[in-house]
Amino acid sequence: MASVTAHNVDRWLALGREIAVDSRWWLENSGGEVKIVILISVSEAEKRIHLEKWEMESFPNQGAKSASPNAPTAAPAKTQEVDIVGDVVTGGPLHLAFEKLMLREPRPGEGDIVFDTKELEQYAAFVWRSTQ
């Protein structure tokens, strides 16, 4: 088993920052074609899976000096976190809006994708079986 050192922690923190920057890049530079970014990190040593959902969120544009100073500003934001440690899920269910995934309104019989606690537990079990 690898030991935890300051160097290892720094590397993981840097990787985490890089991945968060990547999610922001996809949202900001896709011309509106990417509406949701899902980040998944797996720690086999901790038996931990961490999921983050990032989306463009509108915020009040306070104090802006533009033609429409009260127009909202859109920025990437982490809108949901789910942690699975062992087989314990917190932060679920994971909810993905159909329109943001498919870039269209749902047709009859279609709808949002929701991964409930049981499905997230099954996902974690699959991940842990795959790492053995």
Coordinates of C-alpha atoms in Angstrom, one line a residue, residues 4-131:
V4 CA 0.7 9.2 2.2
T5 CA 3.3 11.9 1.9
A6 CA 3.2 15.6 1.5
H7 CA 4.3 15.1 -2.1
N8 CA 1.4 12.7 -2.8
V9 CA -1.1 14.9 -1.3
D10 CA 0.1 17.9 -3.3
R11 CA -0.1 15.8 -6.5
W12 CA -3.7 14.8 -5.8
L13 CA -4.7 18.3 -4.9
A14 CA -3.1 19.6 -8.1
L15 CA -5.0 16.8 -10.1
G16 CA -8.3 17.8 -8.4
R17 CA -7.7 21.5 -9.3
E18 CA -6.9 20.4 -12.9
I19 CA -10.0 18.3 -13.3
A20 CA -12.2 21.2 -11.9
V21 CA -10.6 23.5 -14.4
D22 CA -11.3 21.0 -17.2
S23 CA -15.0 20.9 -16.2
R24 CA -15.1 24.7 -16.3
W25 CA -13.4 24.7 -19.7
W26 CA -16.0 22.4 -21.2
L27 CA -18.9 24.5 -19.9
E28 CA -17.3 27.8 -20.9
N29 CA -15.9 26.9 -24.3
S30 CA -18.5 24.6 -25.8
G31 CA -20.7 27.4 -27.1
G32 CA -23.5 26.1 -25.0
E33 CA -23.3 22.6 -26.4
V34 CA -22.2 21.1 -23.0
K35 CA -24.7 21.7 -20.3
I36 CA -23.6 19.1 -17.7
V37 CA -20.1 17.8 -16.7
I38 CA -19.9 14.8 -14.4
L39 CA -16.6 14.3 -12.6
I40 CA -15.9 10.9 -11.0
S41 CA -12.9 10.2 -8.8
V42 CA -12.2 6.8 -7.3
S43 CA -10.0 6.1 -4.3
E44 CA -9.4 2.3 -4.1
A45 CA -7.5 2.7 -0.9
E46 CA -10.4 4.5 0.8
K47 CA -13.1 2.6 -1.0
R48 CA -14.5 6.0 -1.9
I49 CA -16.2 7.2 -5.1
H50 CA -16.8 11.0 -5.4
L51 CA -19.1 12.4 -8.1
E52 CA -19.5 16.0 -8.9
K53 CA -22.1 17.5 -11.2
W54 CA -21.1 20.9 -12.8
E55 CA -23.5 23.1 -14.7
M56 CA -23.6 26.7 -15.9
E57 CA -25.5 28.7 -13.3
S58 CA -26.9 32.2 -13.5
F59 CA -25.9 34.7 -10.8
P60 CA -27.0 38.3 -10.3
N61 CA -24.6 40.7 -12.1
Q62 CA -24.1 43.1 -9.3
G63 CA -22.3 46.4 -10.1
A64 CA -21.6 45.5 -13.7
K65 CA -21.0 48.4 -16.0
S66 CA -22.7 47.3 -19.2
A67 CA -25.8 48.1 -21.3
S68 CA -27.9 45.8 -19.1
P69 CA -26.3 46.0 -15.6
N70 CA -28.9 43.8 -14.0
A71 CA -28.6 41.0 -16.5
P72 CA -27.5 37.7 -14.9
T73 CA -24.1 36.4 -15.4
A74 CA -23.5 32.7 -16.2
A75 CA -20.6 30.8 -14.6
P76 CA -19.7 27.2 -14.1
A77 CA -20.8 25.9 -10.7
K78 CA -20.7 22.6 -8.8
T79 CA -24.4 21.9 -8.4
Q80 CA -24.3 18.4 -6.8
E81 CA -21.8 16.1 -5.0
V82 CA -22.4 12.5 -4.2
D83 CA -20.0 10.4 -2.1
I84 CA -20.0 6.6 -1.9
V85 CA -17.8 5.2 0.9
G86 CA -17.9 1.5 0.9
D87 CA -21.6 1.0 0.3
V88 CA -22.9 4.1 2.0
V89 CA -24.2 6.8 -0.3
T90 CA -24.5 10.5 0.7
G91 CA -25.7 13.3 -1.5
G92 CA -27.9 11.1 -3.7
P93 CA -29.9 10.6 -5.8
L94 CA -27.8 11.9 -8.8
H95 CA -30.2 13.9 -10.9
L96 CA -29.4 14.7 -14.6
A97 CA -31.9 16.9 -16.4
F98 CA -32.9 15.4 -19.8
E99 CA -32.8 18.7 -21.6
K100 CA -29.2 19.4 -20.5
L101 CA -28.0 15.9 -21.6
M102 CA -29.8 15.6 -24.9
L103 CA -30.1 19.3 -25.7
R104 CA -33.8 19.0 -26.5
E105 CA -37.1 18.7 -24.8
P106 CA -38.1 15.1 -23.8
R107 CA -40.6 13.2 -25.9
P108 CA -43.4 11.1 -24.4
G109 CA -41.8 8.4 -22.3
E110 CA -38.5 10.3 -21.9
G111 CA -37.5 12.2 -18.9
D112 CA -34.7 13.1 -16.5
I113 CA -32.2 10.5 -15.6
V114 CA -32.1 9.8 -11.8
F115 CA -29.6 7.4 -10.2
D116 CA -31.2 6.6 -6.9
T117 CA -29.3 5.3 -3.9
K118 CA -29.7 1.7 -4.8
E119 CA -28.3 2.3 -8.3
L120 CA -25.4 4.2 -6.9
E121 CA -24.7 1.4 -4.5
Q122 CA -24.7 -1.1 -7.5
Y123 CA -22.4 1.2 -9.4
A124 CA -20.0 1.2 -6.5
A125 CA -20.1 -2.6 -6.2
F126 CA -19.3 -2.9 -9.9
V127 CA -16.3 -0.5 -9.5
W128 CA -14.9 -2.4 -6.5
R129 CA -15.3 -5.8 -8.3
S130 CA -13.5 -4.3 -11.3
T131 CA -10.5 -3.2 -9.2

